[in-house]
């Protein structure tokens, strides 16, 4: 999988190393193990999917360019896979998931790894996590119609957020960087994510 990520253009060795350390197979149903390292999203139950490895790597590579991830918020922790990858690159990872069943699953999946810097929360991440803000990094694993202002405002100075933005299942990766009190946006790859929803389940 990592050799393929390299061939697909991922250049950040620390991202490639983090992806090498986390067995994606551990985070999905045993019946899908044969496909664990394919470059596709896979079902994780509750009509949600674990993201495509390339997209996970690319989002983190763009966020890291020229800096460290620092304290990171992941909105949409799903099965916990991306939180595990982030644990190797960030000082602290706060993962938030709105579906209780997935939140429990992510906790269970992460337990054997004993990552000391990962914390999971059951909650609506579209409002961020004010009690732990500000964050140097915010990574959203679900597609929004626009960049949620509540999340943007929880960026620390110099902080960056990556979020898929678009309507009708077609999105584009949008990076927002806080420079003083100004927010700079840049647009990247086209992607397909499940929708960012509000409220709990
Ligand atoms: N990063 C995950 C991918 C999960 S898919 C992984 O590695 O497995 C996206 C997840 O976002 C889904 O589990 C969905 O329930 C969750 N989600 C959608 N809207 C949310 C919200 N407002 N707050 C928290 N989680 C949300």
PDB file of C-alpha atoms and ligand atoms in Angstrom:
ATOM      1  CA  UNK A   1       0.000   0.000   0.000  1.00  0.00           C
ATOM      2  CA  UNK A   2       2.777   2.411   0.940  1.00  0.00           C
ATOM      3  CA  UNK A   3       4.706   1.718  -2.263  1.00  0.00           C
ATOM      4  CA  UNK A   4       1.536   2.525  -4.202  1.00  0.00           C
ATOM      5  CA  UNK A   5       1.071   5.781  -2.240  1.00  0.00           C
ATOM      6  CA  UNK A   6       4.625   6.698  -3.232  1.00  0.00           C
ATOM      7  CA  UNK A   7       3.868   5.924  -6.881  1.00  0.00           C
ATOM      8  CA  UNK A   8       0.696   8.044  -6.592  1.00  0.00           C
ATOM      9  CA  UNK A   9       2.843  11.020  -5.627  1.00  0.00           C
ATOM     10  CA  UNK A  10       2.874  11.096  -1.806  1.00  0.00           C
ATOM     11  CA  UNK A  11       6.328  12.448  -0.956  1.00  0.00           C
ATOM     12  CA  UNK A  12       6.262  13.146   2.790  1.00  0.00           C
ATOM     13  CA  UNK A  13       8.334  10.318   4.311  1.00  0.00           C
ATOM     14  CA  UNK A  14       6.854  10.825   7.772  1.00  0.00           C
ATOM     15  CA  UNK A  15       3.344  10.397   6.388  1.00  0.00           C
ATOM     16  CA  UNK A  16       4.407   7.275   4.484  1.00  0.00           C
ATOM     17  CA  UNK A  17       6.053   5.933   7.648  1.00  0.00           C
ATOM     18  CA  UNK A  18       2.923   6.572   9.739  1.00  0.00           C
ATOM     19  CA  UNK A  19       0.792   4.774   7.126  1.00  0.00           C
ATOM     20  CA  UNK A  20       3.252   1.857   7.226  1.00  0.00           C
ATOM     21  CA  UNK A  21       2.914   1.569  11.004  1.00  0.00           C
ATOM     22  CA  UNK A  22      -0.874   1.336  11.142  1.00  0.00           C
ATOM     23  CA  UNK A  23      -2.378  -1.987   9.941  1.00  0.00           C
ATOM     24  CA  UNK A  24      -5.536  -0.847   8.084  1.00  0.00           C
ATOM     25  CA  UNK A  25      -6.783  -4.438   8.251  1.00  0.00           C
ATOM     26  CA  UNK A  26      -7.218  -4.145  12.018  1.00  0.00           C
ATOM     27  CA  UNK A  27      -9.848  -1.404  11.585  1.00  0.00           C
ATOM     28  CA  UNK A  28     -12.228  -3.172   9.211  1.00  0.00           C
ATOM     29  CA  UNK A  29     -14.445  -6.238   9.295  1.00  0.00           C
ATOM     30  CA  UNK A  30     -12.573  -9.557   8.942  1.00  0.00           C
ATOM     31  CA  UNK A  31     -14.688 -10.372   5.873  1.00  0.00           C
ATOM     32  CA  UNK A  32     -13.063  -7.414   4.058  1.00  0.00           C
ATOM     33  CA  UNK A  33      -9.497  -8.223   5.137  1.00  0.00           C
ATOM     34  CA  UNK A  34      -8.587  -9.328   1.622  1.00  0.00           C
ATOM     35  CA  UNK A  35      -9.275  -5.772   0.399  1.00  0.00           C
ATOM     36  CA  UNK A  36      -7.748  -3.980   3.397  1.00  0.00           C
ATOM     37  CA  UNK A  37      -4.825  -2.486   1.467  1.00  0.00           C
ATOM     38  CA  UNK A  38      -6.690  -1.616  -1.759  1.00  0.00           C
ATOM     39  CA  UNK A  39      -6.863   2.075  -2.571  1.00  0.00           C
ATOM     40  CA  UNK A  40     -10.617   2.312  -2.002  1.00  0.00           C
ATOM     41  CA  UNK A  41     -12.973   3.378   0.754  1.00  0.00           C
ATOM     42  CA  UNK A  42     -14.501   0.351   2.568  1.00  0.00           C
ATOM     43  CA  UNK A  43     -17.706   0.000   4.598  1.00  0.00           C
ATOM     44  CA  UNK A  44     -17.370   0.237   8.400  1.00  0.00           C
ATOM     45  CA  UNK A  45     -21.075  -0.168   9.242  1.00  0.00           C
ATOM     46  CA  UNK A  46     -23.730   2.474   9.989  1.00  0.00           C
ATOM     47  CA  UNK A  47     -23.596   3.386   6.257  1.00  0.00           C
ATOM     48  CA  UNK A  48     -20.173   4.993   6.732  1.00  0.00           C
ATOM     49  CA  UNK A  49     -16.809   4.246   5.133  1.00  0.00           C
ATOM     50  CA  UNK A  50     -13.139   4.249   6.062  1.00  0.00           C
ATOM     51  CA  UNK A  51     -11.450   6.721   3.690  1.00  0.00           C
ATOM     52  CA  UNK A  52      -9.295   5.730   0.738  1.00  0.00           C
ATOM     53  CA  UNK A  53      -5.611   5.468   1.829  1.00  0.00           C
ATOM     54  CA  UNK A  54      -4.470   7.960  -0.836  1.00  0.00           C
ATOM     55  CA  UNK A  55      -6.912  10.583   0.408  1.00  0.00           C
ATOM     56  CA  UNK A  56      -5.867  10.076   4.059  1.00  0.00           C
ATOM     57  CA  UNK A  57      -2.198  10.440   3.075  1.00  0.00           C
ATOM     58  CA  UNK A  58      -2.800  13.420   0.792  1.00  0.00           C
ATOM     59  CA  UNK A  59      -4.854  15.389   3.325  1.00  0.00           C
ATOM     60  CA  UNK A  60      -2.205  14.894   6.012  1.00  0.00           C
ATOM     61  CA  UNK A  61       0.663  15.664   3.612  1.00  0.00           C
ATOM     62  CA  UNK A  62      -0.962  18.977   2.615  1.00  0.00           C
ATOM     63  CA  UNK A  63      -1.608  19.863   6.265  1.00  0.00           C
ATOM     64  CA  UNK A  64       1.987  19.089   7.214  1.00  0.00           C
ATOM     65  CA  UNK A  65       3.765  20.957   4.417  1.00  0.00           C
ATOM     66  CA  UNK A  66       6.532  22.921   6.151  1.00  0.00           C
ATOM     67  CA  UNK A  67       5.241  22.450   9.706  1.00  0.00           C
ATOM     68  CA  UNK A  68       4.263  20.009  12.470  1.00  0.00           C
ATOM     69  CA  UNK A  69       0.643  18.989  13.101  1.00  0.00           C
ATOM     70  CA  UNK A  70       0.776  19.929  16.795  1.00  0.00           C
ATOM     71  CA  UNK A  71      -2.590  19.524  18.543  1.00  0.00           C
ATOM     72  CA  UNK A  72      -5.018  17.985  16.082  1.00  0.00           C
ATOM     73  CA  UNK A  73      -8.806  17.670  15.950  1.00  0.00           C
ATOM     74  CA  UNK A  74     -10.273  14.962  13.728  1.00  0.00           C
ATOM     75  CA  UNK A  75     -13.978  15.384  12.965  1.00  0.00           C
ATOM     76  CA  UNK A  76     -15.522  12.040  11.978  1.00  0.00           C
ATOM     77  CA  UNK A  77     -13.334   9.456  13.724  1.00  0.00           C
ATOM     78  CA  UNK A  78     -15.297   6.559  12.132  1.00  0.00           C
ATOM     79  CA  UNK A  79     -13.430   3.330  12.862  1.00  0.00           C
ATOM     80  CA  UNK A  80     -10.399   5.126  14.332  1.00  0.00           C
ATOM     81  CA  UNK A  81      -7.987   4.410  11.471  1.00  0.00           C
ATOM     82  CA  UNK A  82      -7.059   7.986  10.629  1.00  0.00           C
ATOM     83  CA  UNK A  83      -6.753   8.852  14.341  1.00  0.00           C
ATOM     84  CA  UNK A  84      -4.179   6.035  14.586  1.00  0.00           C
ATOM     85  CA  UNK A  85      -2.214   7.446  11.628  1.00  0.00           C
ATOM     86  CA  UNK A  86      -2.388  10.956  13.132  1.00  0.00           C
ATOM     87  CA  UNK A  87      -1.130   9.684  16.507  1.00  0.00           C
ATOM     88  CA  UNK A  88       2.294   9.115  14.894  1.00  0.00           C
ATOM     89  CA  UNK A  89       2.466  12.683  13.565  1.00  0.00           C
ATOM     90  CA  UNK A  90       0.634  14.975  16.010  1.00  0.00           C
ATOM     91  CA  UNK A  91       1.404  15.780  19.644  1.00  0.00           C
ATOM     92  CA  UNK A  92      -2.251  15.244  20.612  1.00  0.00           C
ATOM     93  CA  UNK A  93      -5.215  13.869  18.661  1.00  0.00           C
ATOM     94  CA  UNK A  94      -8.828  14.615  19.615  1.00  0.00           C
ATOM     95  CA  UNK A  95     -11.156  12.430  17.556  1.00  0.00           C
ATOM     96  CA  UNK A  96     -14.867  13.195  17.566  1.00  0.00           C
ATOM     97  CA  UNK A  97     -17.602  10.944  16.153  1.00  0.00           C
ATOM     98  CA  UNK A  98     -21.375  11.553  16.101  1.00  0.00           C
ATOM     99  CA  UNK A  99     -22.533   7.899  15.767  1.00  0.00           C
ATOM    100  CA  UNK A 100     -22.302   6.153  19.130  1.00  0.00           C
ATOM    101  CA  UNK A 101     -21.817   2.687  17.633  1.00  0.00           C
ATOM    102  CA  UNK A 102     -18.820   3.883  15.607  1.00  0.00           C
ATOM    103  CA  UNK A 103     -17.399   5.838  18.524  1.00  0.00           C
ATOM    104  CA  UNK A 104     -17.465   2.577  20.568  1.00  0.00           C
ATOM    105  CA  UNK A 105     -15.942   0.676  17.646  1.00  0.00           C
ATOM    106  CA  UNK A 106     -13.135   3.230  17.259  1.00  0.00           C
ATOM    107  CA  UNK A 107     -12.339   2.997  20.989  1.00  0.00           C
ATOM    108  CA  UNK A 108     -12.255  -0.805  20.754  1.00  0.00           C
ATOM    109  CA  UNK A 109     -10.076  -0.730  17.614  1.00  0.00           C
ATOM    110  CA  UNK A 110      -7.582   1.718  19.127  1.00  0.00           C
ATOM    111  CA  UNK A 111      -7.330   0.056  22.564  1.00  0.00           C
ATOM    112  CA  UNK A 112      -4.632  -2.566  21.741  1.00  0.00           C
ATOM    113  CA  UNK A 113      -2.297   0.120  20.338  1.00  0.00           C
ATOM    114  CA  UNK A 114      -2.311   2.119  23.598  1.00  0.00           C
ATOM    115  CA  UNK A 115      -1.601   5.427  21.876  1.00  0.00           C
ATOM    116  CA  UNK A 116      -1.002   7.813  24.771  1.00  0.00           C
ATOM    117  CA  UNK A 117      -1.900  10.916  22.741  1.00  0.00           C
ATOM    118  CA  UNK A 118      -5.299   9.952  21.276  1.00  0.00           C
ATOM    119  CA  UNK A 119      -8.612  10.879  22.905  1.00  0.00           C
ATOM    120  CA  UNK A 120     -12.017  10.063  21.453  1.00  0.00           C
ATOM    121  CA  UNK A 121     -15.280  11.786  22.085  1.00  0.00           C
ATOM    122  CA  UNK A 122     -18.890  11.057  21.146  1.00  0.00           C
ATOM    123  CA  UNK A 123     -20.244  14.358  19.875  1.00  0.00           C
ATOM    124  CA  UNK A 124     -21.210  16.627  17.002  1.00  0.00           C
ATOM    125  CA  UNK A 125     -17.905  17.759  15.519  1.00  0.00           C
ATOM    126  CA  UNK A 126     -19.475  20.346  13.222  1.00  0.00           C
ATOM    127  CA  UNK A 127     -19.286  22.594  16.289  1.00  0.00           C
ATOM    128  CA  UNK A 128     -15.668  21.582  16.895  1.00  0.00           C
ATOM    129  CA  UNK A 129     -14.508  20.819  20.426  1.00  0.00           C
ATOM    130  CA  UNK A 130     -14.472  24.208  22.212  1.00  0.00           C
ATOM    131  CA  UNK A 131     -13.216  22.748  25.508  1.00  0.00           C
ATOM    132  CA  UNK A 132      -9.995  21.556  23.841  1.00  0.00           C
ATOM    133  CA  UNK A 133      -9.544  24.435  21.310  1.00  0.00           C
ATOM    134  CA  UNK A 134      -7.495  26.017  19.816  1.00  0.00           C
ATOM    135  CA  UNK A 135      -6.026  23.447  17.440  1.00  0.00           C
ATOM    136  CA  UNK A 136      -2.984  23.634  15.179  1.00  0.00           C
ATOM    137  CA  UNK A 137      -4.657  21.153  12.849  1.00  0.00           C
ATOM    138  CA  UNK A 138      -8.285  20.327  12.066  1.00  0.00           C
ATOM    139  CA  UNK A 139      -9.028  17.481   9.681  1.00  0.00           C
ATOM    140  CA  UNK A 140     -12.618  16.779   8.690  1.00  0.00           C
ATOM    141  CA  UNK A 141     -13.404  13.307   7.311  1.00  0.00           C
ATOM    142  CA  UNK A 142     -16.894  14.202   6.057  1.00  0.00           C
ATOM    143  CA  UNK A 143     -18.069  16.556   3.319  1.00  0.00           C
ATOM    144  CA  UNK A 144     -19.635  19.938   4.141  1.00  0.00           C
ATOM    145  CA  UNK A 145     -21.492  22.448   1.946  1.00  0.00           C
ATOM    146  CA  UNK A 146     -19.155  25.163   3.162  1.00  0.00           C
ATOM    147  CA  UNK A 147     -16.340  25.621   5.677  1.00  0.00           C
ATOM    148  CA  UNK A 148     -18.044  25.612   9.127  1.00  0.00           C
ATOM    149  CA  UNK A 149     -17.212  28.898  10.870  1.00  0.00           C
ATOM    150  CA  UNK A 150     -17.308  27.267  14.316  1.00  0.00           C
ATOM    151  CA  UNK A 151     -14.448  25.020  13.226  1.00  0.00           C
ATOM    152  CA  UNK A 152     -12.460  27.765  11.533  1.00  0.00           C
ATOM    153  CA  UNK A 153     -12.610  29.861  14.679  1.00  0.00           C
ATOM    154  CA  UNK A 154     -11.029  27.027  16.680  1.00  0.00           C
ATOM    155  CA  UNK A 155      -7.797  27.247  14.674  1.00  0.00           C
ATOM    156  CA  UNK A 156      -4.732  28.512  16.555  1.00  0.00           C
ATOM    157  CA  UNK A 157      -2.627  31.235  14.885  1.00  0.00           C
ATOM    158  CA  UNK A 158      -0.812  29.544  12.001  1.00  0.00           C
ATOM    159  CA  UNK A 159      -3.231  26.614  12.261  1.00  0.00           C
ATOM    160  CA  UNK A 160      -4.603  24.765   9.262  1.00  0.00           C
ATOM    161  CA  UNK A 161      -7.864  22.972   8.549  1.00  0.00           C
ATOM    162  CA  UNK A 162      -8.568  20.487   5.748  1.00  0.00           C
ATOM    163  CA  UNK A 163     -12.164  19.782   4.802  1.00  0.00           C
ATOM    164  CA  UNK A 164     -13.974  18.355   1.767  1.00  0.00           C
ATOM    165  CA  UNK A 165     -16.415  21.018   0.545  1.00  0.00           C
ATOM    166  CA  UNK A 166     -19.136  20.703  -2.084  1.00  0.00           C
ATOM    167  CA  UNK A 167     -22.708  19.728  -2.814  1.00  0.00           C
ATOM    168  CA  UNK A 168     -24.274  16.525  -4.134  1.00  0.00           C
ATOM    169  CA  UNK A 169     -21.544  14.105  -3.078  1.00  0.00           C
ATOM    170  CA  UNK A 170     -18.913  15.865  -5.233  1.00  0.00           C
ATOM    171  CA  UNK A 171     -16.414  17.734  -3.129  1.00  0.00           C
ATOM    172  CA  UNK A 172     -13.044  19.383  -3.304  1.00  0.00           C
ATOM    173  CA  UNK A 173     -10.416  19.435  -0.552  1.00  0.00           C
ATOM    174  CA  UNK A 174     -10.261  22.949   0.873  1.00  0.00           C
ATOM    175  CA  UNK A 175      -7.435  24.019   3.155  1.00  0.00           C
ATOM    176  CA  UNK A 176      -7.950  27.058   5.393  1.00  0.00           C
ATOM    177  CA  UNK A 177      -4.945  28.593   7.119  1.00  0.00           C
ATOM    178  CA  UNK A 178      -5.195  31.134   9.903  1.00  0.00           C
ATOM    179  CA  UNK A 179      -2.649  33.904   9.414  1.00  0.00           C
ATOM    180  CA  UNK A 180      -3.150  36.366  12.255  1.00  0.00           C
ATOM    181  CA  UNK A 181      -6.829  37.217  12.011  1.00  0.00           C
ATOM    182  CA  UNK A 182      -7.038  36.460   8.316  1.00  0.00           C
ATOM    183  CA  UNK A 183      -8.054  33.099   6.808  1.00  0.00           C
ATOM    184  CA  UNK A 184      -6.415  31.985   3.572  1.00  0.00           C
ATOM    185  CA  UNK A 185      -8.082  29.276   1.495  1.00  0.00           C
ATOM    186  CA  UNK A 186      -6.576  26.957  -1.075  1.00  0.00           C
ATOM    187  CA  UNK A 187      -8.324  24.303  -3.156  1.00  0.00           C
ATOM    188  CA  UNK A 188      -6.957  20.859  -3.902  1.00  0.00           C
ATOM    189  CA  UNK A 189      -8.094  17.428  -5.210  1.00  0.00           C
ATOM    190  CA  UNK A 190     -11.667  16.415  -6.021  1.00  0.00           C
ATOM    191  CA  UNK A 191     -12.906  13.829  -3.506  1.00  0.00           C
ATOM    192  CA  UNK A 192     -16.026  11.937  -2.371  1.00  0.00           C
ATOM    193  CA  UNK A 193     -16.851  11.784   1.317  1.00  0.00           C
ATOM    194  CA  UNK A 194     -19.950  10.858   3.317  1.00  0.00           C
ATOM    195  CA  UNK A 195     -21.792  14.020   4.452  1.00  0.00           C
ATOM    196  CA  UNK A 196     -20.996  16.004   7.578  1.00  0.00           C
ATOM    197  CA  UNK A 197     -24.250  15.830   9.552  1.00  0.00           C
ATOM    198  CA  UNK A 198     -25.302  17.664  12.681  1.00  0.00           C
ATOM    199  CA  UNK A 199     -26.639  16.213  15.918  1.00  0.00           C
ATOM    200  CA  UNK A 200     -25.933  12.849  17.532  1.00  0.00           C
ATOM    201  CA  UNK A 201     -26.910   9.288  16.632  1.00  0.00           C
TER     202      UNK A 201
HETATM  203  N1  LIG B   1     -11.674   9.040   9.540  1.00  0.00           N
HETATM  204  C1  LIG B   1     -12.566   7.909   9.527  1.00  0.00           C
HETATM  205  C2  LIG B   1     -13.505   7.989   8.339  1.00  0.00           C
HETATM  206  C3  LIG B   1     -14.901   7.985   8.799  1.00  0.00           C
HETATM  207  S1  LIG B   1     -16.118   8.414   7.593  1.00  0.00           S
HETATM  208  C4  LIG B   1     -11.809   6.609   9.593  1.00  0.00           C
HETATM  209  O1  LIG B   1     -10.579   6.622   9.568  1.00  0.00           O
HETATM  210  O2  LIG B   1     -12.447   5.569   9.702  1.00  0.00           O
HETATM  211  C5  LIG B   1     -16.732   9.919   8.257  1.00  0.00           C
HETATM  212  C6  LIG B   1     -17.301   9.879   9.636  1.00  0.00           C
HETATM  213  O3  LIG B   1     -17.758  11.188   9.955  1.00  0.00           O
HETATM  214  C7  LIG B   1     -18.506   8.965   9.820  1.00  0.00           C
HETATM  215  O4  LIG B   1     -18.214   8.014  10.802  1.00  0.00           O
HETATM  216  C8  LIG B   1     -19.623   9.912  10.278  1.00  0.00           C
HETATM  217  O5  LIG B   1     -20.484   9.354  11.239  1.00  0.00           O
HETATM  218  C9  LIG B   1     -18.821  11.048  10.865  1.00  0.00           C
HETATM  219  N2  LIG B   1     -19.511  12.335  10.986  1.00  0.00           N
HETATM  220  C10 LIG B   1     -20.345  12.952  10.091  1.00  0.00           C
HETATM  221  N3  LIG B   1     -20.767  14.128  10.583  1.00  0.00           N
HETATM  222  C11 LIG B   1     -20.176  14.279  11.811  1.00  0.00           C
HETATM  223  C12 LIG B   1     -20.223  15.297  12.824  1.00  0.00           C
HETATM  224  N4  LIG B   1     -20.944  16.400  12.685  1.00  0.00           N
HETATM  225  N5  LIG B   1     -19.493  15.104  13.956  1.00  0.00           N
HETATM  226  C13 LIG B   1     -18.755  13.988  14.138  1.00  0.00           C
HETATM  227  N6  LIG B   1     -18.683  12.992  13.223  1.00  0.00           N
HETATM  228  C14 LIG B   1     -19.378  13.131  12.066  1.00  0.00           C
END
